[in-house]
Structure formats: C-alpha cells, structure tokens
Amino acid sequence: MINEDVRAYIRELLPPRDAVFLEMEREAREKIIPIVEPEVGHLLYWLALTKNSSRILEVGTAIGYSTLWLAKAVLPREGNITTMEINAPRAEAARKYFKKAGIIDQIELIFGDARELLYDLTGPYDFIFLDAAKGKYVEFLDKCIEMLEPGGILVAEDVFMKGMVISGEIDKRRNKTAVARLRTYLQMVMEHPKLETVVLPLGDGIAISTKK
Ligand SMILES: C[S@@+](CC[C@H](N)C(=O)[O-])C[C@H]1O[C@@H](n2cnc3c(N)ncnc32)[C@H](O)[C@@H]1O
C-alpha cells in the first residue's frame, strides 16, 4: 500500500539492527513467515519507549521478531512481555531467538490459541500488540480494553490487509469475512468512547489506540 520509494527511504533511515534481528529477517524471508517490517518494529520500539511501557502483551509471536523490538524498549527497565503463538515450530523458533538475544527470562511465551488463552489473562497491561487472527480483532477488543491501563496503548497490525480493506478487491473468498471484520474494527476503535485512535499507513496499516 505504501509507495516503495517512501518505504525504502524510511528503512534506510533506521539505525543499524544487530545480528539477531537480521537473522530473524532472513529466516522470515526464506520461510515466508509474516513478520512486521523493520520500520513497524521501530515504531513499536519507539512507542513502548516513549510510553515507558513495562507490561506488554503480544498476540501473535511468530518467530519473535516484533517481540524483540518491544524487548529492546522495555527490558532495560526490567519490564516483561507476555506473547502467544499457536504454531508450534514458530513458537520453538521464537524461544531459540529469545535465548540467543539473552532475553528468554523476561519473556513469557504462551503456546496456544489466543481465542481461548486471552480470556485466562487479567492484566493490567500498558501495551497490547494485536498481530494475529485478524478476523478476531473485533471479538478481542473488549477484553483488550478491559486489560489495558488508562493511558495504555493498543496497537493492531495489518489493518489494511494488503490493501483489501481499502480497495474492497478481495483475493480469496476466505478473506472476505476478515476484511469486513477489519473494517468494523477500525470503525469501532475510531468511535469507541474509551479510546482515542490514529490509523497510520505504515507497513500494512496500523491502528494505534490509547485508553482514556
Ligand atoms: C503476522 S504473524 C505475527 C508476526 C509477529 N508479531 C512479528 O511481527 O514478528 C501472526 C502469527 O499469529 C499466529 N496466530 C494466528 N492465529 C492465532 C491464534 N488464534 N492464537 C495465537 N496465535 C495465532 C500465527 O501462527 C502467526 O505466527
């Protein structure tokens, strides 16, 4: 969705990433694992840093790339991150990278289905990052708001779903429901009385809400 020149230019401006980040980016590219783009990772890092976040919940770990960006902001302050992933090989890979990056002790990686696990958690969190089960963001919203501290942030990734949410041109029939639900999600977070939200055209579209 983003002009390639703009994307490349923003990426060039990013500070150099250390070896573990680059290794994860390589693995994700080779195995076609969807992870946030480095500029989105950098935005997550910046948000967590400027908000002084110390209790983070992430839904959708994959191999732990976005977790590592968040960790860079919160772990020096002895914060902690809970992250959940339904895919066993990805959760295993994430564990391997957390060890490699020396952050395994501060990350609670829960293997399983967020559609159930989320409801076992109580929070409070000061930062929630939704990056899984796009069709379920609407369903997760009330629970996320309940677990979020006032002033906390809720970030939802991929809200444009490869542009389909904007154009309405759906590539596969099974994406139709997810696209409709993402549109509903965006409307809900923009109008919700407990939230203030901005939607940014970064990565594949990102919605950043803060709890009043
Ligand atoms: C876009 S990827 C996450 C990328 C990761 N946040 C990053 O940027 O490095 C989405 C992940 O969510 C996982 N997922 C999908 N549905 C899930 C569910 N119901 N519960 C937990 N994880 C789920 C998928 O297996 C996939 O690895």
Short mmCIF file of C-alpha atoms and ligand atoms in Angstrom, two decimals:
data_model
loop_
_atom_site.label_atom_id
_atom_site.label_comp_id
_atom_site.label_asym_id
_atom_site.label_seq_id
_atom_site.Cartn_x
_atom_site.Cartn_y
_atom_site.Cartn_z
CA MET A 1 0.00 0.00 0.00
CA ILE A 2 2.93 2.33 0.67
CA ASN A 3 4.90 3.89 -2.13
CA GLU A 4 8.05 1.76 -2.46
CA ASP A 5 10.39 4.77 -2.57
CA VAL A 6 8.92 6.11 0.68
CA ARG A 7 9.21 2.70 2.32
CA ALA A 8 12.82 2.23 1.16
CA TYR A 9 13.77 5.74 2.25
CA ILE A 10 12.28 5.32 5.75
CA ARG A 11 14.00 1.95 6.07
CA GLU A 12 17.36 3.45 5.09
CA LEU A 13 17.00 5.99 7.87
CA LEU A 14 16.62 3.32 10.57
CA PRO A 15 19.53 2.79 12.94
CA PRO A 16 21.54 -0.38 12.17
CA ARG A 17 19.95 -3.55 13.56
CA ASP A 18 22.02 -6.10 15.40
CA ALA A 19 22.76 -9.62 14.22
CA VAL A 20 19.76 -11.38 15.81
CA PHE A 21 17.29 -9.00 14.11
CA LEU A 22 18.97 -9.59 10.76
CA GLU A 23 19.00 -13.36 11.23
CA MET A 24 15.26 -13.33 12.03
CA GLU A 25 14.52 -11.17 9.00
CA ARG A 26 16.46 -13.67 6.85
CA GLU A 27 14.63 -16.69 8.28
CA ALA A 28 11.24 -14.99 7.85
CA ARG A 29 12.08 -14.14 4.23
CA GLU A 30 13.27 -17.66 3.42
CA LYS A 31 10.38 -19.46 5.10
CA ILE A 32 7.76 -16.86 4.14
CA ILE A 33 6.80 -16.13 7.73
CA PRO A 34 4.85 -12.88 8.08
CA ILE A 35 6.63 -10.51 10.45
CA VAL A 36 6.38 -6.75 10.86
CA GLU A 37 8.53 -4.67 8.61
CA PRO A 38 11.59 -3.13 10.31
CA GLU A 39 10.03 0.35 10.27
CA VAL A 40 6.95 -1.02 12.06
CA GLY A 41 9.22 -2.79 14.55
CA HIS A 42 10.97 0.51 15.10
CA LEU A 43 7.61 2.23 15.67
CA LEU A 44 6.68 -0.43 18.28
CA TYR A 45 10.04 0.13 19.98
CA TRP A 46 9.56 3.90 19.94
CA LEU A 47 6.00 3.71 21.28
CA ALA A 48 6.98 1.37 24.11
CA LEU A 49 9.99 3.55 24.93
CA THR A 50 8.18 6.88 24.96
CA LYS A 51 5.19 5.46 26.85
CA ASN A 52 7.55 3.94 29.44
CA SER A 53 5.82 0.59 28.95
CA SER A 54 6.74 -2.20 31.29
CA ARG A 55 3.92 -4.74 30.98
CA ILE A 56 3.33 -5.79 27.42
CA LEU A 57 1.01 -8.35 25.89
CA GLU A 58 1.55 -9.51 22.31
CA VAL A 59 -0.90 -11.69 20.41
CA GLY A 60 0.91 -13.43 17.54
CA THR A 61 4.60 -14.07 18.22
CA ALA A 62 5.59 -15.89 15.02
CA ILE A 63 9.39 -16.25 15.47
CA GLY A 64 9.62 -13.38 17.96
CA TYR A 65 10.75 -10.52 15.72
CA SER A 66 8.28 -7.88 16.95
CA THR A 67 8.77 -9.22 20.49
CA LEU A 68 12.47 -8.44 20.16
CA TRP A 69 11.75 -4.84 19.10
CA LEU A 70 9.45 -4.41 22.11
CA ALA A 71 12.00 -6.08 24.38
CA LYS A 72 14.66 -3.58 23.31
CA ALA A 73 12.48 -0.83 24.81
CA VAL A 74 11.18 -2.46 27.98
CA LEU A 75 13.73 -4.97 29.21
CA PRO A 76 16.36 -2.41 30.23
CA ARG A 77 13.64 -1.13 32.60
CA GLU A 78 13.02 -4.66 33.88
CA GLY A 79 9.61 -4.80 32.27
CA ASN A 80 8.16 -8.00 30.95
CA ILE A 81 6.40 -9.27 27.89
CA THR A 82 3.77 -11.98 27.53
CA THR A 83 3.38 -13.23 23.98
CA MET A 84 1.24 -16.00 22.49
CA GLU A 85 1.60 -18.18 19.42
CA ILE A 86 -0.49 -21.05 18.10
CA ASN A 87 2.07 -22.54 15.70
CA ALA A 88 4.49 -24.94 17.46
CA PRO A 89 7.54 -24.66 15.14
CA ARG A 90 7.25 -20.85 15.19
CA ALA A 91 6.99 -20.80 19.00
CA GLU A 92 10.06 -23.04 19.14
CA ALA A 93 11.98 -20.75 16.78
CA ALA A 94 10.97 -17.74 18.91
CA ARG A 95 12.32 -19.47 22.02
CA LYS A 96 15.60 -20.12 20.22
CA TYR A 97 15.91 -16.45 19.26
CA PHE A 98 14.98 -15.21 22.74
CA LYS A 99 17.80 -17.37 24.13
CA LYS A 100 20.20 -16.07 21.52
CA ALA A 101 19.27 -12.48 22.33
CA GLY A 102 19.66 -13.16 26.08
CA ILE A 103 16.05 -12.20 26.90
CA ILE A 104 14.44 -15.60 27.49
CA ASP A 105 13.94 -14.95 31.23
CA GLN A 106 11.89 -11.79 30.72
CA ILE A 107 9.57 -13.20 28.07
CA GLU A 108 6.60 -15.39 28.85
CA LEU A 109 5.84 -17.25 25.65
CA ILE A 110 2.47 -19.00 25.80
CA PHE A 111 1.89 -21.67 23.21
CA GLY A 112 -1.76 -21.98 22.21
CA ASP A 113 -4.83 -20.32 20.80
CA ALA A 114 -5.38 -16.67 21.71
CA ARG A 115 -9.11 -17.18 21.16
CA GLU A 116 -9.06 -19.11 24.44
CA LEU A 117 -5.86 -18.01 26.18
CA LEU A 118 -6.65 -14.33 26.09
CA TYR A 119 -9.59 -14.88 28.43
CA ASP A 120 -7.35 -16.51 31.09
CA LEU A 121 -5.34 -13.31 31.40
CA THR A 122 -6.25 -10.44 33.68
CA GLY A 123 -3.59 -7.80 33.03
CA PRO A 124 -3.24 -4.97 33.62
CA TYR A 125 -1.04 -4.20 30.63
CA ASP A 126 0.23 -0.84 29.47
CA PHE A 127 0.78 -2.00 25.89
CA ILE A 128 -1.10 -4.61 23.87
CA PHE A 129 0.03 -5.57 20.38
CA LEU A 130 -2.52 -7.45 18.27
CA ASP A 131 -0.90 -9.23 15.33
CA ALA A 132 -2.82 -12.49 14.87
CA ALA A 133 -6.22 -13.76 13.82
CA LYS A 134 -7.23 -10.54 12.01
CA GLY A 135 -10.83 -11.74 11.85
CA LYS A 136 -10.89 -11.82 15.66
CA TYR A 137 -9.73 -8.28 16.45
CA VAL A 138 -13.35 -7.18 16.90
CA GLU A 139 -14.02 -10.06 19.29
CA PHE A 140 -10.79 -9.36 21.24
CA LEU A 141 -11.42 -5.63 21.56
CA ASP A 142 -13.49 -5.55 24.77
CA LYS A 143 -11.10 -7.92 26.52
CA CYS A 144 -8.10 -5.84 25.44
CA ILE A 145 -9.72 -2.61 26.68
CA GLU A 146 -10.54 -4.33 29.98
CA MET A 147 -6.90 -5.42 30.44
CA LEU A 148 -5.40 -2.09 29.39
CA GLU A 149 -4.42 0.53 31.98
CA PRO A 150 -5.74 4.07 31.42
CA GLY A 151 -3.17 5.72 29.16
CA GLY A 152 -2.11 2.32 27.83
CA ILE A 153 -1.82 1.62 24.11
CA LEU A 154 -3.42 -0.95 21.88
CA VAL A 155 -1.70 -1.44 18.53
CA ALA A 156 -3.31 -3.50 15.78
CA GLU A 157 -1.20 -4.59 12.79
CA ASP A 158 -2.15 -5.39 9.19
CA VAL A 159 -5.37 -3.43 9.39
CA PHE A 160 -5.36 -2.77 5.62
CA MET A 161 -4.80 -6.48 4.88
CA LYS A 162 -2.67 -6.00 1.76
CA GLY A 163 -4.88 -3.09 0.75
CA MET A 164 -8.02 -5.23 0.53
CA VAL A 165 -9.68 -3.30 3.37
CA ILE A 166 -9.29 -0.12 1.32
CA SER A 167 -9.98 -1.30 -2.22
CA GLY A 168 -12.56 -3.96 -1.43
CA GLU A 169 -10.85 -6.18 -4.02
CA ILE A 170 -10.59 -9.49 -2.20
CA ASP A 171 -8.01 -12.01 -3.47
CA LYS A 172 -9.53 -15.16 -1.93
CA ARG A 173 -13.09 -15.89 -0.84
CA ARG A 174 -11.95 -16.83 2.65
CA ASN A 175 -10.53 -13.31 3.17
CA LYS A 176 -13.92 -11.68 2.69
CA THR A 177 -15.02 -12.05 6.31
CA ALA A 178 -11.65 -10.91 7.69
CA VAL A 179 -11.75 -7.78 5.51
CA ALA A 180 -15.30 -6.95 6.66
CA ARG A 181 -14.30 -7.50 10.29
CA LEU A 182 -11.19 -5.34 9.98
CA ARG A 183 -13.36 -2.51 8.63
CA THR A 184 -15.65 -2.98 11.61
CA TYR A 185 -12.64 -2.98 13.95
CA LEU A 186 -11.37 0.32 12.53
CA GLN A 187 -14.78 1.92 12.87
CA MET A 188 -15.13 0.63 16.43
CA VAL A 189 -11.74 1.89 17.63
CA MET A 190 -12.30 5.29 15.98
CA GLU A 191 -15.71 5.71 17.63
CA HIS A 192 -15.17 3.93 20.95
CA PRO A 193 -15.89 6.21 23.93
CA LYS A 194 -12.96 4.74 25.90
CA LEU A 195 -10.37 5.11 23.11
CA GLU A 196 -8.54 7.71 21.06
CA THR A 197 -7.21 6.18 17.85
CA VAL A 198 -4.98 7.04 14.91
CA VAL A 199 -4.62 4.92 11.78
CA LEU A 200 -1.27 5.10 10.00
CA PRO A 201 -0.26 3.95 6.51
CA LEU A 202 2.89 2.22 7.76
CA GLY A 203 3.65 -1.43 6.97
CA ASP A 204 0.32 -2.97 6.09
CA GLY A 205 -1.67 -0.39 8.02
CA ILE A 206 -1.51 0.11 11.74
CA ALA A 207 -4.14 1.33 14.21
CA ILE A 208 -2.86 2.86 17.45
CA SER A 209 -5.41 3.39 20.20
CA THR A 210 -4.92 4.77 23.65
CA LYS A 211 -7.29 4.14 26.56
CA LYS A 212 -8.71 7.31 28.07
C1 LIG B 1 1.68 -11.84 11.46
S1 LIG B 1 2.26 -13.19 12.39
C2 LIG B 1 3.00 -12.42 13.80
C3 LIG B 1 4.25 -11.70 13.47
C4 LIG B 1 4.98 -11.17 14.67
N1 LIG B 1 4.15 -10.34 15.50
C5 LIG B 1 6.14 -10.33 14.17
O1 LIG B 1 5.89 -9.27 13.62
O2 LIG B 1 7.29 -10.76 14.33
C6 LIG B 1 0.81 -13.82 13.09
C7 LIG B 1 1.06 -15.02 13.96
O3 LIG B 1 -0.11 -15.24 14.72
C8 LIG B 1 -0.28 -16.62 14.90
N2 LIG B 1 -1.69 -16.87 15.19
C9 LIG B 1 -2.74 -16.88 14.32
N3 LIG B 1 -3.87 -17.11 14.96
C10 LIG B 1 -3.55 -17.26 16.27
C11 LIG B 1 -4.31 -17.55 17.44
N4 LIG B 1 -5.63 -17.72 17.38
N5 LIG B 1 -3.65 -17.64 18.62
C12 LIG B 1 -2.31 -17.45 18.70
N6 LIG B 1 -1.54 -17.18 17.61
C13 LIG B 1 -2.15 -17.09 16.43
C14 LIG B 1 0.18 -17.22 13.57
O4 LIG B 1 0.56 -18.56 13.72
C15 LIG B 1 1.32 -16.29 13.18
O5 LIG B 1 2.57 -16.82 13.54
#
